[in-house]
Short mmCIF file of N, CA and C in Angstrom, two decimals:
data_model
loop_
_atom_site.label_atom_id
_atom_site.label_comp_id
_atom_site.label_asym_id
_atom_site.label_seq_id
_atom_site.Cartn_x
_atom_site.Cartn_y
_atom_site.Cartn_z
N MET Z 1 -16.22 9.52 -10.50
CA MET Z 1 -15.64 10.64 -11.23
C MET Z 1 -15.20 10.15 -12.60
N ASP Z 2 -15.54 10.89 -13.62
CA ASP Z 2 -15.17 10.57 -15.00
C ASP Z 2 -13.88 11.32 -15.34
N ILE Z 3 -12.81 10.56 -15.63
CA ILE Z 3 -11.50 11.16 -15.92
C ILE Z 3 -11.58 12.00 -17.20
N GLY Z 4 -12.30 11.49 -18.21
CA GLY Z 4 -12.41 12.22 -19.48
C GLY Z 4 -13.07 13.57 -19.28
N ALA Z 5 -14.16 13.60 -18.53
CA ALA Z 5 -14.85 14.87 -18.28
C ALA Z 5 -13.97 15.81 -17.48
N TRP Z 6 -13.22 15.25 -16.53
CA TRP Z 6 -12.31 16.07 -15.72
C TRP Z 6 -11.23 16.70 -16.60
N LEU Z 7 -10.64 15.90 -17.51
CA LEU Z 7 -9.62 16.43 -18.41
C LEU Z 7 -10.21 17.48 -19.35
N ARG Z 8 -11.43 17.25 -19.83
CA ARG Z 8 -12.08 18.24 -20.70
C ARG Z 8 -12.32 19.55 -19.95
N SER Z 9 -12.67 19.45 -18.67
CA SER Z 9 -12.89 20.68 -17.89
C SER Z 9 -11.61 21.48 -17.71
N LEU Z 10 -10.46 20.78 -17.78
CA LEU Z 10 -9.17 21.46 -17.68
C LEU Z 10 -8.66 21.93 -19.03
N GLY Z 11 -9.35 21.53 -20.11
CA GLY Z 11 -8.89 21.88 -21.45
C GLY Z 11 -7.78 20.97 -21.93
N LEU Z 12 -7.68 19.78 -21.35
CA LEU Z 12 -6.61 18.84 -21.71
C LEU Z 12 -7.18 17.53 -22.25
N GLU Z 13 -8.23 17.64 -23.07
CA GLU Z 13 -8.91 16.45 -23.57
C GLU Z 13 -8.02 15.59 -24.47
N GLN Z 14 -6.91 16.14 -24.98
CA GLN Z 14 -6.02 15.36 -25.84
C GLN Z 14 -5.35 14.21 -25.08
N TYR Z 15 -5.35 14.25 -23.76
CA TYR Z 15 -4.72 13.20 -22.96
C TYR Z 15 -5.71 12.13 -22.50
N GLU Z 16 -6.97 12.27 -22.88
CA GLU Z 16 -7.99 11.32 -22.43
C GLU Z 16 -7.67 9.90 -22.90
N ALA Z 17 -7.28 9.74 -24.15
CA ALA Z 17 -6.96 8.41 -24.68
C ALA Z 17 -5.74 7.81 -23.97
N VAL Z 18 -4.75 8.65 -23.67
CA VAL Z 18 -3.54 8.18 -22.97
C VAL Z 18 -3.89 7.70 -21.57
N PHE Z 19 -4.72 8.45 -20.86
CA PHE Z 19 -5.12 8.07 -19.51
C PHE Z 19 -5.92 6.77 -19.52
N LEU Z 20 -6.80 6.63 -20.51
CA LEU Z 20 -7.58 5.39 -20.61
C LEU Z 20 -6.69 4.21 -20.97
N ALA Z 21 -5.74 4.41 -21.89
CA ALA Z 21 -4.83 3.34 -22.32
C ALA Z 21 -3.95 2.84 -21.18
N HIS Z 22 -3.63 3.73 -20.24
CA HIS Z 22 -2.77 3.36 -19.12
C HIS Z 22 -3.57 3.07 -17.84
N ALA Z 23 -4.89 2.91 -17.98
CA ALA Z 23 -5.78 2.53 -16.87
C ALA Z 23 -5.67 3.51 -15.69
N ILE Z 24 -5.62 4.79 -16.00
CA ILE Z 24 -5.59 5.82 -14.95
C ILE Z 24 -7.03 6.07 -14.51
N ASP Z 25 -7.36 5.65 -13.29
CA ASP Z 25 -8.69 5.89 -12.74
C ASP Z 25 -8.56 6.91 -11.61
N PRO Z 26 -9.67 7.33 -10.99
CA PRO Z 26 -9.57 8.36 -9.94
C PRO Z 26 -8.65 7.98 -8.79
N GLU Z 27 -8.60 6.70 -8.45
CA GLU Z 27 -7.73 6.28 -7.35
C GLU Z 27 -6.26 6.42 -7.72
N VAL Z 28 -5.91 6.03 -8.94
CA VAL Z 28 -4.52 6.13 -9.41
C VAL Z 28 -4.16 7.59 -9.66
N LEU Z 29 -5.12 8.35 -10.11
CA LEU Z 29 -4.89 9.76 -10.44
C LEU Z 29 -4.30 10.52 -9.25
N LEU Z 30 -4.77 10.22 -8.06
CA LEU Z 30 -4.29 10.93 -6.87
C LEU Z 30 -2.84 10.61 -6.55
N ASP Z 31 -2.31 9.49 -7.08
CA ASP Z 31 -0.93 9.09 -6.81
C ASP Z 31 0.05 9.47 -7.92
N LEU Z 32 -0.43 10.10 -8.97
CA LEU Z 32 0.46 10.44 -10.09
C LEU Z 32 1.47 11.50 -9.68
N SER Z 33 2.69 11.33 -10.14
CA SER Z 33 3.74 12.32 -9.90
C SER Z 33 4.11 12.99 -11.22
N GLU Z 34 4.98 13.97 -11.14
CA GLU Z 34 5.42 14.66 -12.36
C GLU Z 34 6.16 13.69 -13.28
N LEU Z 35 6.93 12.79 -12.70
CA LEU Z 35 7.66 11.80 -13.49
C LEU Z 35 6.69 10.87 -14.21
N ASP Z 36 5.62 10.46 -13.54
CA ASP Z 36 4.61 9.61 -14.17
C ASP Z 36 3.99 10.31 -15.37
N LEU Z 37 3.64 11.58 -15.18
CA LEU Z 37 3.02 12.34 -16.27
C LEU Z 37 3.99 12.52 -17.43
N GLU Z 38 5.28 12.68 -17.10
CA GLU Z 38 6.28 12.82 -18.16
C GLU Z 38 6.39 11.53 -18.96
N LYS Z 39 6.33 10.38 -18.27
CA LYS Z 39 6.38 9.09 -18.95
C LYS Z 39 5.16 8.88 -19.84
N LEU Z 40 4.04 9.49 -19.48
CA LEU Z 40 2.84 9.39 -20.29
C LEU Z 40 2.89 10.31 -21.51
N GLY Z 41 3.89 11.19 -21.57
CA GLY Z 41 4.05 12.09 -22.71
C GLY Z 41 3.33 13.41 -22.56
N VAL Z 42 3.04 13.79 -21.32
CA VAL Z 42 2.35 15.06 -21.08
C VAL Z 42 3.38 16.19 -21.11
N LEU Z 43 3.06 17.26 -21.82
CA LEU Z 43 3.97 18.40 -21.94
C LEU Z 43 4.16 19.09 -20.59
N LEU Z 44 5.28 19.81 -20.44
CA LEU Z 44 5.64 20.42 -19.16
C LEU Z 44 4.56 21.35 -18.62
N GLY Z 45 4.05 22.25 -19.43
CA GLY Z 45 3.02 23.18 -18.97
C GLY Z 45 1.75 22.44 -18.56
N HIS Z 46 1.41 21.43 -19.34
CA HIS Z 46 0.22 20.64 -19.02
C HIS Z 46 0.43 19.80 -17.76
N ARG Z 47 1.68 19.32 -17.55
CA ARG Z 47 2.00 18.57 -16.31
C ARG Z 47 1.76 19.44 -15.09
N LYS Z 48 2.25 20.68 -15.15
CA LYS Z 48 2.08 21.60 -14.02
C LYS Z 48 0.59 21.86 -13.76
N LYS Z 49 -0.16 22.05 -14.83
CA LYS Z 49 -1.60 22.29 -14.71
C LYS Z 49 -2.30 21.08 -14.11
N LEU Z 50 -1.93 19.88 -14.58
CA LEU Z 50 -2.53 18.65 -14.06
C LEU Z 50 -2.18 18.44 -12.59
N LEU Z 51 -0.93 18.70 -12.22
CA LEU Z 51 -0.53 18.49 -10.82
C LEU Z 51 -1.29 19.43 -9.88
N LYS Z 52 -1.51 20.68 -10.30
CA LYS Z 52 -2.30 21.60 -9.48
C LYS Z 52 -3.74 21.11 -9.34
N ALA Z 53 -4.30 20.63 -10.46
CA ALA Z 53 -5.68 20.13 -10.42
C ALA Z 53 -5.79 18.86 -9.59
N ILE Z 54 -4.78 18.00 -9.66
CA ILE Z 54 -4.78 16.76 -8.87
C ILE Z 54 -4.68 17.09 -7.38
N ALA Z 55 -3.88 18.10 -7.04
CA ALA Z 55 -3.74 18.50 -5.64
C ALA Z 55 -5.06 19.02 -5.08
N ALA Z 56 -5.87 19.63 -5.94
CA ALA Z 56 -7.16 20.17 -5.50
C ALA Z 56 -8.25 19.11 -5.47
N LEU Z 57 -7.99 17.94 -6.05
CA LEU Z 57 -9.02 16.90 -6.14
C LEU Z 57 -9.50 16.33 -4.81
N PRO Z 58 -8.62 15.99 -3.85
CA PRO Z 58 -9.13 15.36 -2.62
C PRO Z 58 -10.22 16.18 -1.92
N ALA Z 59 -10.06 17.48 -1.88
CA ALA Z 59 -11.08 18.32 -1.24
C ALA Z 59 -12.38 18.29 -2.05
N ALA Z 60 -12.26 18.33 -3.37
CA ALA Z 60 -13.45 18.30 -4.21
C ALA Z 60 -14.15 16.95 -4.14
N LEU Z 61 -13.37 15.88 -4.12
CA LEU Z 61 -13.96 14.54 -4.05
C LEU Z 61 -14.64 14.29 -2.71
N SER Z 62 -14.02 14.74 -1.63
CA SER Z 62 -14.61 14.48 -0.32
C SER Z 62 -15.91 15.26 -0.13
N SER Z 63 -16.03 16.41 -0.77
CA SER Z 63 -17.28 17.17 -0.64
C SER Z 63 -18.39 16.56 -1.50
N GLN Z 64 -18.03 15.83 -2.56
CA GLN Z 64 -19.02 15.21 -3.43
C GLN Z 64 -19.51 13.87 -2.91
N MET Z 65 -18.63 13.13 -2.24
CA MET Z 65 -18.98 11.77 -1.82
C MET Z 65 -19.74 11.78 -0.50
N PRO Z 66 -20.78 10.94 -0.39
CA PRO Z 66 -21.49 10.82 0.88
C PRO Z 66 -20.61 10.11 1.90
N PRO Z 67 -20.85 10.31 3.17
CA PRO Z 67 -20.03 9.63 4.17
C PRO Z 67 -20.22 8.12 4.10
N HIS Z 68 -19.21 7.41 4.48
CA HIS Z 68 -19.24 5.95 4.47
C HIS Z 68 -20.30 5.46 5.45
N PRO Z 69 -21.09 4.43 5.08
CA PRO Z 69 -22.16 3.95 5.95
C PRO Z 69 -21.67 3.49 7.33
N ALA Z 70 -20.46 2.96 7.39
CA ALA Z 70 -19.94 2.48 8.68
C ALA Z 70 -19.73 3.64 9.65
N LEU Z 71 -19.46 4.83 9.12
CA LEU Z 71 -19.24 5.98 9.99
C LEU Z 71 -20.52 6.47 10.64
N LYS Z 72 -21.66 6.19 10.03
CA LYS Z 72 -22.93 6.62 10.60
C LYS Z 72 -23.31 5.80 11.82
N LYS Z 73 -22.77 4.58 11.93
CA LYS Z 73 -23.16 3.68 13.00
C LYS Z 73 -22.30 3.82 14.26
N VAL Z 74 -21.52 4.87 14.34
CA VAL Z 74 -20.67 5.07 15.51
C VAL Z 74 -21.53 5.41 16.72
N VAL Z 75 -21.33 4.65 17.78
CA VAL Z 75 -22.07 4.89 19.02
C VAL Z 75 -21.32 5.96 19.80
N PRO Z 76 -21.95 7.08 20.10
CA PRO Z 76 -21.24 8.18 20.75
C PRO Z 76 -20.73 7.85 22.15
N ASP Z 77 -21.45 7.01 22.90
CA ASP Z 77 -21.03 6.71 24.27
C ASP Z 77 -20.48 5.29 24.37
N ALA Z 78 -19.66 4.90 23.39
CA ALA Z 78 -19.08 3.57 23.39
C ALA Z 78 -18.10 3.43 24.55
N GLU Z 79 -18.06 2.24 25.11
CA GLU Z 79 -17.19 1.99 26.27
C GLU Z 79 -15.81 1.58 25.80
N ARG Z 80 -14.79 2.13 26.42
CA ARG Z 80 -13.41 1.76 26.12
C ARG Z 80 -12.87 0.98 27.31
N ARG Z 81 -12.18 -0.09 27.00
CA ARG Z 81 -11.60 -0.90 28.06
C ARG Z 81 -10.11 -1.05 27.82
N GLN Z 82 -9.38 -1.10 28.92
CA GLN Z 82 -7.95 -1.27 28.83
C GLN Z 82 -7.64 -2.75 28.71
N LEU Z 83 -6.68 -3.07 27.86
CA LEU Z 83 -6.29 -4.44 27.64
C LEU Z 83 -4.86 -4.61 28.11
N THR Z 84 -4.63 -5.59 28.94
CA THR Z 84 -3.28 -5.88 29.41
C THR Z 84 -2.83 -7.18 28.78
N VAL Z 85 -1.65 -7.15 28.18
CA VAL Z 85 -1.09 -8.33 27.55
C VAL Z 85 0.13 -8.74 28.36
N MET Z 86 0.18 -10.01 28.71
CA MET Z 86 1.30 -10.49 29.52
C MET Z 86 1.99 -11.61 28.76
N PHE Z 87 3.31 -11.54 28.72
CA PHE Z 87 4.11 -12.59 28.11
C PHE Z 87 4.90 -13.26 29.22
N CYS Z 88 4.81 -14.54 29.27
CA CYS Z 88 5.60 -15.25 30.28
C CYS Z 88 6.29 -16.44 29.63
N ASP Z 89 7.51 -16.68 30.04
CA ASP Z 89 8.29 -17.79 29.55
C ASP Z 89 8.22 -18.90 30.58
N LEU Z 90 7.87 -20.08 30.15
CA LEU Z 90 7.80 -21.19 31.08
C LEU Z 90 9.20 -21.58 31.52
N VAL Z 91 9.38 -21.76 32.79
CA VAL Z 91 10.68 -22.11 33.34
C VAL Z 91 11.08 -23.49 32.82
N GLY Z 92 12.29 -23.56 32.29
CA GLY Z 92 12.80 -24.83 31.81
C GLY Z 92 12.40 -25.16 30.38
N SER Z 93 11.72 -24.28 29.69
CA SER Z 93 11.30 -24.59 28.32
C SER Z 93 12.36 -24.26 27.29
N ASN Z 94 13.39 -23.50 27.68
CA ASN Z 94 14.42 -23.11 26.73
C ASN Z 94 15.24 -24.30 26.24
N TRP Z 95 15.46 -25.30 27.07
CA TRP Z 95 16.24 -26.46 26.64
C TRP Z 95 15.51 -27.21 25.53
N GLN Z 96 14.16 -27.17 25.57
CA GLN Z 96 13.39 -27.84 24.52
C GLN Z 96 13.56 -27.11 23.19
N ALA Z 97 13.54 -25.80 23.22
CA ALA Z 97 13.72 -25.03 22.00
C ALA Z 97 15.11 -25.25 21.42
N ALA Z 98 16.14 -25.30 22.27
CA ALA Z 98 17.50 -25.54 21.81
C ALA Z 98 17.63 -26.94 21.20
N TRP Z 99 16.99 -27.93 21.81
CA TRP Z 99 17.04 -29.31 21.32
C TRP Z 99 16.36 -29.42 19.95
N ILE Z 100 15.21 -28.78 19.83
CA ILE Z 100 14.48 -28.81 18.55
C ILE Z 100 15.29 -28.09 17.47
N TRP Z 101 15.94 -26.99 17.84
CA TRP Z 101 16.74 -26.25 16.86
C TRP Z 101 17.89 -27.10 16.35
N LYS Z 102 18.54 -27.87 17.22
CA LYS Z 102 19.65 -28.73 16.79
C LYS Z 102 19.16 -29.76 15.77
N ILE Z 103 18.00 -30.32 16.00
CA ILE Z 103 17.44 -31.31 15.09
C ILE Z 103 17.13 -30.66 13.73
N CYS Z 104 16.53 -29.50 13.77
CA CYS Z 104 16.18 -28.78 12.53
C CYS Z 104 17.43 -28.34 11.78
N ALA Z 105 18.43 -27.88 12.51
CA ALA Z 105 19.66 -27.39 11.88
C ALA Z 105 20.39 -28.53 11.18
N ARG Z 106 20.35 -29.74 11.75
CA ARG Z 106 20.99 -30.89 11.10
C ARG Z 106 20.37 -31.17 9.74
N SER Z 107 19.07 -31.04 9.67
CA SER Z 107 18.40 -31.33 8.40
C SER Z 107 18.65 -30.23 7.37
N LEU Z 108 19.01 -29.03 7.82
CA LEU Z 108 19.27 -27.93 6.90
C LEU Z 108 20.71 -27.90 6.40
N ARG Z 109 21.64 -28.57 7.11
CA ARG Z 109 23.04 -28.59 6.70
C ARG Z 109 23.21 -29.31 5.38
N PRO Z 110 24.01 -28.73 4.49
CA PRO Z 110 24.25 -29.44 3.22
C PRO Z 110 25.09 -30.69 3.46
N THR Z 111 24.83 -31.70 2.68
CA THR Z 111 25.59 -32.94 2.82
C THR Z 111 26.94 -32.76 2.16
N ARG Z 112 27.95 -33.43 2.72
CA ARG Z 112 29.32 -33.31 2.21
C ARG Z 112 29.54 -34.42 1.18
N PRO Z 113 30.07 -34.07 0.01
CA PRO Z 113 30.35 -35.12 -0.98
C PRO Z 113 31.43 -36.08 -0.44
N ALA Z 114 31.39 -37.30 -0.88
CA ALA Z 114 32.33 -38.32 -0.40
C ALA Z 114 33.77 -37.99 -0.76
N SER Z 115 34.00 -37.22 -1.82
CA SER Z 115 35.36 -36.89 -2.26
C SER Z 115 36.03 -35.85 -1.37
N VAL Z 116 35.29 -35.15 -0.54
CA VAL Z 116 35.85 -34.12 0.34
C VAL Z 116 36.23 -34.75 1.65
N PRO Z 117 37.51 -34.61 2.09
CA PRO Z 117 37.91 -35.21 3.37
C PRO Z 117 37.26 -34.51 4.54
N LYS Z 118 37.08 -35.22 5.62
CA LYS Z 118 36.46 -34.66 6.82
C LYS Z 118 37.40 -33.82 7.62
#
């Protein structure tokens, strides 16, 4: 989709340079808000017109674009399988985690300057 042609079709070709300068492409265009358009210097009436046209874009774009190639390869009678995930804690392994944590925590403690009493 050509942003300049789209703006010209709306009668707002004066904003084409602004949109190009701010790298507004079709993907970014769909995320523009009224505040964004205001920051770009678009007048209030033109902002409202642009927002209505942007809201109508997804339907227009989806009708123009061909379906994604990956969607054509869907097998209609694909098999679904249930997956069971089991978590088990080994008996007696918690003392090892506590021991390792003590060692790691010692290395993370800040050292005390010699001038500070214990």
